[in-house]
mmCIF file of N, CA, C and O in Angstrom:
data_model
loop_
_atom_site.group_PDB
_atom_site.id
_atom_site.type_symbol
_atom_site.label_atom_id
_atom_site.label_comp_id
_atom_site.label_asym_id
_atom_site.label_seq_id
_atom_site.Cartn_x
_atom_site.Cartn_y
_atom_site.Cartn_z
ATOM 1 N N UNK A 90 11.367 -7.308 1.640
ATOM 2 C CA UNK A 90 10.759 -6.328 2.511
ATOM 3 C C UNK A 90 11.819 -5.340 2.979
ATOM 4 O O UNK A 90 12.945 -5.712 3.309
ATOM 5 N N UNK A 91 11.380 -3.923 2.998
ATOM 6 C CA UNK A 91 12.389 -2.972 3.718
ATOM 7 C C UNK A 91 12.289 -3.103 5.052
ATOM 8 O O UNK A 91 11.192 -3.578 5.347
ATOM 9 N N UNK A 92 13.124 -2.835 6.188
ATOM 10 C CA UNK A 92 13.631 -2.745 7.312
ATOM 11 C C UNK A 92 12.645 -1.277 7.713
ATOM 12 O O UNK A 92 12.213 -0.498 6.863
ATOM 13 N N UNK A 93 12.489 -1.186 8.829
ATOM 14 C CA UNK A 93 11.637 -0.133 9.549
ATOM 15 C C UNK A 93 12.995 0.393 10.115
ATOM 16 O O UNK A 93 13.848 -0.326 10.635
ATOM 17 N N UNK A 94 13.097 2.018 9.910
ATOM 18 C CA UNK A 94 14.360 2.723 10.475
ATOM 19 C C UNK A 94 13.656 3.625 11.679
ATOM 20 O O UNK A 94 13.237 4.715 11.289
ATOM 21 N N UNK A 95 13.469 3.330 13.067
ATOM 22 C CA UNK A 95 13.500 4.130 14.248
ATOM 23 C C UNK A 95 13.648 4.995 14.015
ATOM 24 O O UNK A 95 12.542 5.519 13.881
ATOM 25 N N UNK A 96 14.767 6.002 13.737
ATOM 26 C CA UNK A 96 15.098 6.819 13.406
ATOM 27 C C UNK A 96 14.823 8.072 12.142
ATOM 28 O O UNK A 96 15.294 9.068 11.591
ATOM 29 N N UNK A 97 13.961 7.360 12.191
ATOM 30 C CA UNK A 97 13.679 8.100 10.480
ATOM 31 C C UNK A 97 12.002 7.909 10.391
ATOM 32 O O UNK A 97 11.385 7.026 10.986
ATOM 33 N N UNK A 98 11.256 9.192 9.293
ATOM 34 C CA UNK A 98 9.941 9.100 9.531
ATOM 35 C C UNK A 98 9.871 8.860 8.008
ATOM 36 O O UNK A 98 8.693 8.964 7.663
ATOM 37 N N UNK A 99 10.864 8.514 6.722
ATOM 38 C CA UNK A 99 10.673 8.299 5.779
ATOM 39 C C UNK A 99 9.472 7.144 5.224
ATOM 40 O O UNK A 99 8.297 7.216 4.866
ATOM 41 N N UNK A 100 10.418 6.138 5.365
ATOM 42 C CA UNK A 100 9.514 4.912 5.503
ATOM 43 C C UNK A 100 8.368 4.359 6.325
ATOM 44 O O UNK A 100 8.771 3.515 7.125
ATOM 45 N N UNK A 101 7.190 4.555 6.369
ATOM 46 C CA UNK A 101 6.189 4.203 7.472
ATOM 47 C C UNK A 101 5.078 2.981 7.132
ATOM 48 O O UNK A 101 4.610 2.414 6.145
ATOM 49 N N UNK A 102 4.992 2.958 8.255
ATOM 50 C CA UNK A 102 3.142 2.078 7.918
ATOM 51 C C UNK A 102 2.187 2.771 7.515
ATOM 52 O O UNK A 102 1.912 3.901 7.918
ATOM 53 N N UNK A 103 1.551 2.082 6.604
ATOM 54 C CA UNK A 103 0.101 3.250 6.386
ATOM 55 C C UNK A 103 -1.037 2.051 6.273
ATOM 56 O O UNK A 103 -0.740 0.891 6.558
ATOM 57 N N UNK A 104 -2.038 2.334 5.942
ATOM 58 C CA UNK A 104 -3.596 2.545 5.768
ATOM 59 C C UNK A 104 -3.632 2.574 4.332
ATOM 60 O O UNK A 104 -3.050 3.602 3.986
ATOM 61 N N UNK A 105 -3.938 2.092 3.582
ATOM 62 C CA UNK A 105 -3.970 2.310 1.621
ATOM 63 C C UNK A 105 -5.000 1.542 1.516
ATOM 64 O O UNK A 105 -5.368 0.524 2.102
ATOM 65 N N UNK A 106 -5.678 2.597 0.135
ATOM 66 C CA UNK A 106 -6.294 0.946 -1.217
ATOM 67 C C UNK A 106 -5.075 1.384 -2.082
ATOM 68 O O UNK A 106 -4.249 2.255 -2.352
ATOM 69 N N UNK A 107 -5.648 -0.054 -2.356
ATOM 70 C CA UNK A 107 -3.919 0.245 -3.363
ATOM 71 C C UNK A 107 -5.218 -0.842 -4.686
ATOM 72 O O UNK A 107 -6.021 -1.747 -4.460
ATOM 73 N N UNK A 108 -4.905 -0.288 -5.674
ATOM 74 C CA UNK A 108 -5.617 -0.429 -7.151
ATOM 75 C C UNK A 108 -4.837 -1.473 -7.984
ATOM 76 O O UNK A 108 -3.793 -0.986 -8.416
ATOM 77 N N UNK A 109 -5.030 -2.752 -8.337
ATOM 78 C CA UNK A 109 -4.256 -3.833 -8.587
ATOM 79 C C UNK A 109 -5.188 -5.057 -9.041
ATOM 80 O O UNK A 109 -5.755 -5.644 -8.120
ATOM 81 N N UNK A 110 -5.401 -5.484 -10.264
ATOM 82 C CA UNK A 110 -5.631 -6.496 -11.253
ATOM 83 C C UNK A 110 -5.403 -7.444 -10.239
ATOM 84 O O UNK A 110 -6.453 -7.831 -9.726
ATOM 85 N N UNK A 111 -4.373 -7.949 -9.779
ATOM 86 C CA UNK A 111 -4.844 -9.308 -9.025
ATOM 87 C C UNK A 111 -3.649 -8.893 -7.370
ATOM 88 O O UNK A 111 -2.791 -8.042 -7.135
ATOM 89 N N UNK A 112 -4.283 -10.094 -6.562
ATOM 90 C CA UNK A 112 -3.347 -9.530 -5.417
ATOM 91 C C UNK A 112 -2.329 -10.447 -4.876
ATOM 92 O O UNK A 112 -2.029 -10.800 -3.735
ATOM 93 N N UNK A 113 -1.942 -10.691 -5.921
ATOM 94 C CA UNK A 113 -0.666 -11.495 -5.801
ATOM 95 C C UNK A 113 0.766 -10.518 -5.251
ATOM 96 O O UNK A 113 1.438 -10.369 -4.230
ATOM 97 N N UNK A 114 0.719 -10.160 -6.230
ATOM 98 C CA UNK A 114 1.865 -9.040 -6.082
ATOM 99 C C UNK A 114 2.168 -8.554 -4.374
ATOM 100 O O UNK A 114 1.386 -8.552 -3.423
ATOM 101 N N UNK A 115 2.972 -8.336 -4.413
ATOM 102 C CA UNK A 115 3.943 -7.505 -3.085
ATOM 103 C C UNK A 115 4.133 -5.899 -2.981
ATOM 104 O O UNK A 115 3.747 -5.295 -1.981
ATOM 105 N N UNK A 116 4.641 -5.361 -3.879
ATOM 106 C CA UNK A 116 5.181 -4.376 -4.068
ATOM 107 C C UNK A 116 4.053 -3.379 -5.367
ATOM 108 O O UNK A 116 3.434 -3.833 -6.329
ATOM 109 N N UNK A 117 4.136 -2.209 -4.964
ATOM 110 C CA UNK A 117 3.164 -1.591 -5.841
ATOM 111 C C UNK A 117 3.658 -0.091 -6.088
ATOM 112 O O UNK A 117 4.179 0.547 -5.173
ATOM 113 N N UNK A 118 3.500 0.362 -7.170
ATOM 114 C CA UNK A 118 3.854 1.928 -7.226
ATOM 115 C C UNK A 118 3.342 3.093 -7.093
ATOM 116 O O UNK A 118 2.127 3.119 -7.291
ATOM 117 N N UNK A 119 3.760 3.931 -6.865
ATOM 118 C CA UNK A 119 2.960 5.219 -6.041
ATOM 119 C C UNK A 119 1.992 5.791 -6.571
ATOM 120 O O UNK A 119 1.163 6.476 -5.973
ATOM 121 N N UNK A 120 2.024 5.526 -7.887
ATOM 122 C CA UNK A 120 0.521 5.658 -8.478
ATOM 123 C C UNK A 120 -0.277 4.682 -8.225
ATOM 124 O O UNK A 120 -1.354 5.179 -8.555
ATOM 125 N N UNK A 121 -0.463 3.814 -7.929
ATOM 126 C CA UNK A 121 -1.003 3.000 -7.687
ATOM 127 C C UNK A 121 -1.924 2.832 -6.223
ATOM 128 O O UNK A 121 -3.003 2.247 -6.135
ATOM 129 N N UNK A 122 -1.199 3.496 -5.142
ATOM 130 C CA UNK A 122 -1.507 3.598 -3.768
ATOM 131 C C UNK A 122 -2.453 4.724 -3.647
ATOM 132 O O UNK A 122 -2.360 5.732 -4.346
ATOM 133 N N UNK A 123 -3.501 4.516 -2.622
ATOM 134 C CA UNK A 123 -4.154 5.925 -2.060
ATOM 135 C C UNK A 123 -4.445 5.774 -0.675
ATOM 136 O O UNK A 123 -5.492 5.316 -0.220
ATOM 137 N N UNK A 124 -3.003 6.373 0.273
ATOM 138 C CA UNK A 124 -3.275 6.401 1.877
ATOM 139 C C UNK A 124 -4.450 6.912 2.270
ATOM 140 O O UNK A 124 -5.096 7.857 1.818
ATOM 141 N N UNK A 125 -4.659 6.166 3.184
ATOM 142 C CA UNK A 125 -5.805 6.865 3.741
ATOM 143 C C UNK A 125 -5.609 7.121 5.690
ATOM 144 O O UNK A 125 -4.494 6.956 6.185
ATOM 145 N N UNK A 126 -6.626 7.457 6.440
ATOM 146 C CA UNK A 126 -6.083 7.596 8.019
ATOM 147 C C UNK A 126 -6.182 6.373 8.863
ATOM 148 O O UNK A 126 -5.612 6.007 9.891
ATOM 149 N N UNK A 127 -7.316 5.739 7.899
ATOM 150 C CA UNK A 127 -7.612 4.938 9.561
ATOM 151 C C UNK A 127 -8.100 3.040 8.274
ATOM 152 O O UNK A 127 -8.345 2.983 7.069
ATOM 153 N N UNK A 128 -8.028 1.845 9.386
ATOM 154 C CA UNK A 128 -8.648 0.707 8.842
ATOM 155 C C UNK A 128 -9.502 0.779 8.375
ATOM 156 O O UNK A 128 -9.645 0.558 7.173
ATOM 157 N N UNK A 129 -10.547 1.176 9.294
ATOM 158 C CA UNK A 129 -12.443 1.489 8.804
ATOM 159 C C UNK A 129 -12.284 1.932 7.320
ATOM 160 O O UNK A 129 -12.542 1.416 6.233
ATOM 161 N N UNK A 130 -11.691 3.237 7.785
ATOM 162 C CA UNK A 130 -11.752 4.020 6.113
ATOM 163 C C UNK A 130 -11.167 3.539 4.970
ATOM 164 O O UNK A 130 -11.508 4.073 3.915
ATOM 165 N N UNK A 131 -10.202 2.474 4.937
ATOM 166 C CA UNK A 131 -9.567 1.826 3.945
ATOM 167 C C UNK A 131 -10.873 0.672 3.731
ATOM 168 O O UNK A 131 -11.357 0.341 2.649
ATOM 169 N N UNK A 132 -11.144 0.338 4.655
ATOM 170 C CA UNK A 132 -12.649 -0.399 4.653
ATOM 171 C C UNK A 132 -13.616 0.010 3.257
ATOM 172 O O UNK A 132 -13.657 -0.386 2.092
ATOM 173 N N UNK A 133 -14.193 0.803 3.894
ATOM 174 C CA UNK A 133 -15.202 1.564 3.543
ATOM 175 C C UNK A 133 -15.154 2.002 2.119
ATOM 176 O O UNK A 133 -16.185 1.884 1.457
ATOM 177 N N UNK A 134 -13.909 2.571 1.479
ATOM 178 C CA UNK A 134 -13.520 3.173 0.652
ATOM 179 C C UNK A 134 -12.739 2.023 -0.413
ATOM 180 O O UNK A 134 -12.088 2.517 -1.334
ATOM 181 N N UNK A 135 -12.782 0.802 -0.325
ATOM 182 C CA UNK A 135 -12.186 -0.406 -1.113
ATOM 183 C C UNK A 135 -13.683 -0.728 -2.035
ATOM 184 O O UNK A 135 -14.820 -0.419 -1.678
ATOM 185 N N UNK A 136 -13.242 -1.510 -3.440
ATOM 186 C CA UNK A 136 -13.824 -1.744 -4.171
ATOM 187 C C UNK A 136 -13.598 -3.095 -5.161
ATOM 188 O O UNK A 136 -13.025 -3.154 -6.249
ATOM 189 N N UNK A 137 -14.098 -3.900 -4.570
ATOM 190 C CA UNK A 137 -13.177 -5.004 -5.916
ATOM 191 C C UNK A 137 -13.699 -4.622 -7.084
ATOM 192 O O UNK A 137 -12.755 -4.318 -7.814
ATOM 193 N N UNK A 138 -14.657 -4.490 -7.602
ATOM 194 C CA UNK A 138 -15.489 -4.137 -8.912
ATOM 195 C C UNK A 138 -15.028 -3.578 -9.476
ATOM 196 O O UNK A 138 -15.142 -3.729 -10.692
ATOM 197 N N UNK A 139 -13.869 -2.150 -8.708
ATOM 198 C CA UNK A 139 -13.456 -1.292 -9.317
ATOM 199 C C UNK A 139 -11.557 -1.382 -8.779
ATOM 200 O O UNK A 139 -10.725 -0.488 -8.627
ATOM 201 N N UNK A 140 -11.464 -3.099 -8.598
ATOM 202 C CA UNK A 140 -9.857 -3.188 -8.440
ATOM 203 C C UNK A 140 -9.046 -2.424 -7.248
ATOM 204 O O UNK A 140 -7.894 -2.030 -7.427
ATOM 205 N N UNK A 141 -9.711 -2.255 -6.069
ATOM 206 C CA UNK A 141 -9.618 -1.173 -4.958
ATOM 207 C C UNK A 141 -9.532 -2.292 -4.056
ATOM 208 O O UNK A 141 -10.535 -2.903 -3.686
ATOM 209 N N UNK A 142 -8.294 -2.595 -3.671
ATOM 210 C CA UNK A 142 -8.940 -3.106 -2.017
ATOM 211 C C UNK A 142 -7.996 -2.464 -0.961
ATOM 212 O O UNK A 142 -7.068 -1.700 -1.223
ATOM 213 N N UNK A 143 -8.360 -2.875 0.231
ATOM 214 C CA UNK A 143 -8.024 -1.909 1.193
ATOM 215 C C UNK A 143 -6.413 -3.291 1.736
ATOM 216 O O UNK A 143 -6.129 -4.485 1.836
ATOM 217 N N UNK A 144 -6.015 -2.233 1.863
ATOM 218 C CA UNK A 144 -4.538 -2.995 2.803
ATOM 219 C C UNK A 144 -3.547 -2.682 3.280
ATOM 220 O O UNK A 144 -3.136 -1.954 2.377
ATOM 221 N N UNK A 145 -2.406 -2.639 4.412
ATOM 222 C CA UNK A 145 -1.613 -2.117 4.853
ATOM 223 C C UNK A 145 -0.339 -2.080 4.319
ATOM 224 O O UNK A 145 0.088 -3.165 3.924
ATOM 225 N N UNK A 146 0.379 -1.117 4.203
ATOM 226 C CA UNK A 146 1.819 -1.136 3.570
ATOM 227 C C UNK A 146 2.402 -0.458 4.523
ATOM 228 O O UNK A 146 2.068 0.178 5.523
ATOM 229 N N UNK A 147 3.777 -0.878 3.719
ATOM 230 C CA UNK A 147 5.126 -0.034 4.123
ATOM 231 C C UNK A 147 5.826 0.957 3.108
ATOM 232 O O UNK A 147 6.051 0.508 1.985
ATOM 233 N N UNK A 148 6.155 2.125 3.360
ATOM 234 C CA UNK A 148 6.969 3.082 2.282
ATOM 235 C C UNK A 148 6.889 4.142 2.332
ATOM 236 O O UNK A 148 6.605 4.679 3.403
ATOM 237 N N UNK A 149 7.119 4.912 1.126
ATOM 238 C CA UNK A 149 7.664 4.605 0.460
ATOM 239 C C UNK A 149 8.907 4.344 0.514
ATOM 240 O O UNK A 149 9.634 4.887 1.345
ATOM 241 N N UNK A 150 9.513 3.128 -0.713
ATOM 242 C CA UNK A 150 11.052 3.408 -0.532
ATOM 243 C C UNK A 150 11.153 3.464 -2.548
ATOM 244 O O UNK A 150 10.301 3.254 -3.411
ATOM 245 N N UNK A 151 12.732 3.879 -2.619
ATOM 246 C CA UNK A 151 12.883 4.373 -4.088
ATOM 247 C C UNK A 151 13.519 3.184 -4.336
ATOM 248 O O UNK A 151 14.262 2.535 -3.601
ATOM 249 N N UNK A 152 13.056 2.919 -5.718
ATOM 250 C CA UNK A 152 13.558 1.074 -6.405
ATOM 251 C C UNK A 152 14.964 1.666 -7.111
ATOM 252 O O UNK A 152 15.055 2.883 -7.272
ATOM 253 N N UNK A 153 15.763 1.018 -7.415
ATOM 254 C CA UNK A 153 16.560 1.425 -8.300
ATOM 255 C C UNK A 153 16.454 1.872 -9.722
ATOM 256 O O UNK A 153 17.391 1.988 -10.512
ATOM 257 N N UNK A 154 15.403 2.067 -9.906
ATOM 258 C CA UNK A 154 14.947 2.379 -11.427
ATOM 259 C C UNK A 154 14.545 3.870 -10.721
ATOM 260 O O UNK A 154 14.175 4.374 -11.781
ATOM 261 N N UNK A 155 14.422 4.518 -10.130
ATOM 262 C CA UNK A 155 14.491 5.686 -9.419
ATOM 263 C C UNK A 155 12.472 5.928 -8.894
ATOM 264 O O UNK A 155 12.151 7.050 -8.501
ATOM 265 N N UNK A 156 11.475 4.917 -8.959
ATOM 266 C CA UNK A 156 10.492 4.886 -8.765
ATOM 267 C C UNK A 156 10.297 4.562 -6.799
ATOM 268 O O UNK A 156 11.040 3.991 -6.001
ATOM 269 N N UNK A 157 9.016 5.214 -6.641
ATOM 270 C CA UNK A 157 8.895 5.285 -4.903
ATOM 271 C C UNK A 157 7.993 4.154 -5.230
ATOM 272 O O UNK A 157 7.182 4.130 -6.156
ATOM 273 N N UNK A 158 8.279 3.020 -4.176
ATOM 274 C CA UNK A 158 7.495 2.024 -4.119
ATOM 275 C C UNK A 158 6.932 1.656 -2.852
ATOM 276 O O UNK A 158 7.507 2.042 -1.835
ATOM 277 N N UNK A 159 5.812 0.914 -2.760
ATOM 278 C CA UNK A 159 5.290 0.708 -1.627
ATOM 279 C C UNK A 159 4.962 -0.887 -1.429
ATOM 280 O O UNK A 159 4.336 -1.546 -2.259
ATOM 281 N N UNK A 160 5.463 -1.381 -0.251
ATOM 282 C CA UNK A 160 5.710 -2.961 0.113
ATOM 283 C C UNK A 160 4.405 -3.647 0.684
ATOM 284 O O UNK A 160 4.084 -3.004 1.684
ATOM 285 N N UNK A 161 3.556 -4.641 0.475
ATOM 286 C CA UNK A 161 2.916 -5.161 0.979
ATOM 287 C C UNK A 161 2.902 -5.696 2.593
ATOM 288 O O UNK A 161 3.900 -6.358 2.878
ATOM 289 N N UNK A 162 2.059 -5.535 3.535
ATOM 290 C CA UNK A 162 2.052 -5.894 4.833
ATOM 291 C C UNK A 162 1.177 -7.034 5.047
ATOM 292 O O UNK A 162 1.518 -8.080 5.599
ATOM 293 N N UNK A 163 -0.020 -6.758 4.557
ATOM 294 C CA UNK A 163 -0.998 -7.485 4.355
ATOM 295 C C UNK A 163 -2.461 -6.785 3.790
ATOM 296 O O UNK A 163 -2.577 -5.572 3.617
ATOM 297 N N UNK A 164 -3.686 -7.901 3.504
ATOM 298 C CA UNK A 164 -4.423 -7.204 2.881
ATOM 299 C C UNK A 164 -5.328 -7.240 4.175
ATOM 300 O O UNK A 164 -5.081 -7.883 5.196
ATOM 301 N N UNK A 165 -6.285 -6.531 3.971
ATOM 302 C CA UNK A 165 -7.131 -6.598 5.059
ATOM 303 C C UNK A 165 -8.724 -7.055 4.742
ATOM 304 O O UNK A 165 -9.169 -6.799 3.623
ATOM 305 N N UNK A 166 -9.487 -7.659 5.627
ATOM 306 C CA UNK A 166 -10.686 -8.429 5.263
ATOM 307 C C UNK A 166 -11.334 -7.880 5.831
ATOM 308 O O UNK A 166 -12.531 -8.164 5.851
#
């Protein structure tokens, strides 16, 4: 997990579905993510049928392969 920097508005919490075959995984790539504003609306706007579920992250941060990635927080029910 990345560290939350006070100081900095790089890295944040967000609101996402994030699009993912199974939800094991932690970490996901920026194609992969679609922020949204609020819980409800990550709600509302999730899909398992269509591999969509709604859940909170952290990021982006850049992997060493030079990709922006986004960290799992939790999923939301």
């Amino acid at each position: 997990m990345i560290p939350n920097d006070p100081d900095s508005n790089l890295v944040e919490r967000h609101y996402a579905i994030v699009y993912t075959r199974k939800r094991d995984r932690k970490r996901f790539a920026e194609n992969c993510v679609e922020i949204v504003a609020s819980r409800e609306e990550a709600l509302e706007r999730s899909d398992s049928e269509s591999t969509k579920y709604p859940a909170i992250i952290v990021g982006p941060s850049r992997s060493s392969e030079g990709l922006r990635l986004f960290y799992l927080l939790e999923w939301i029910t």
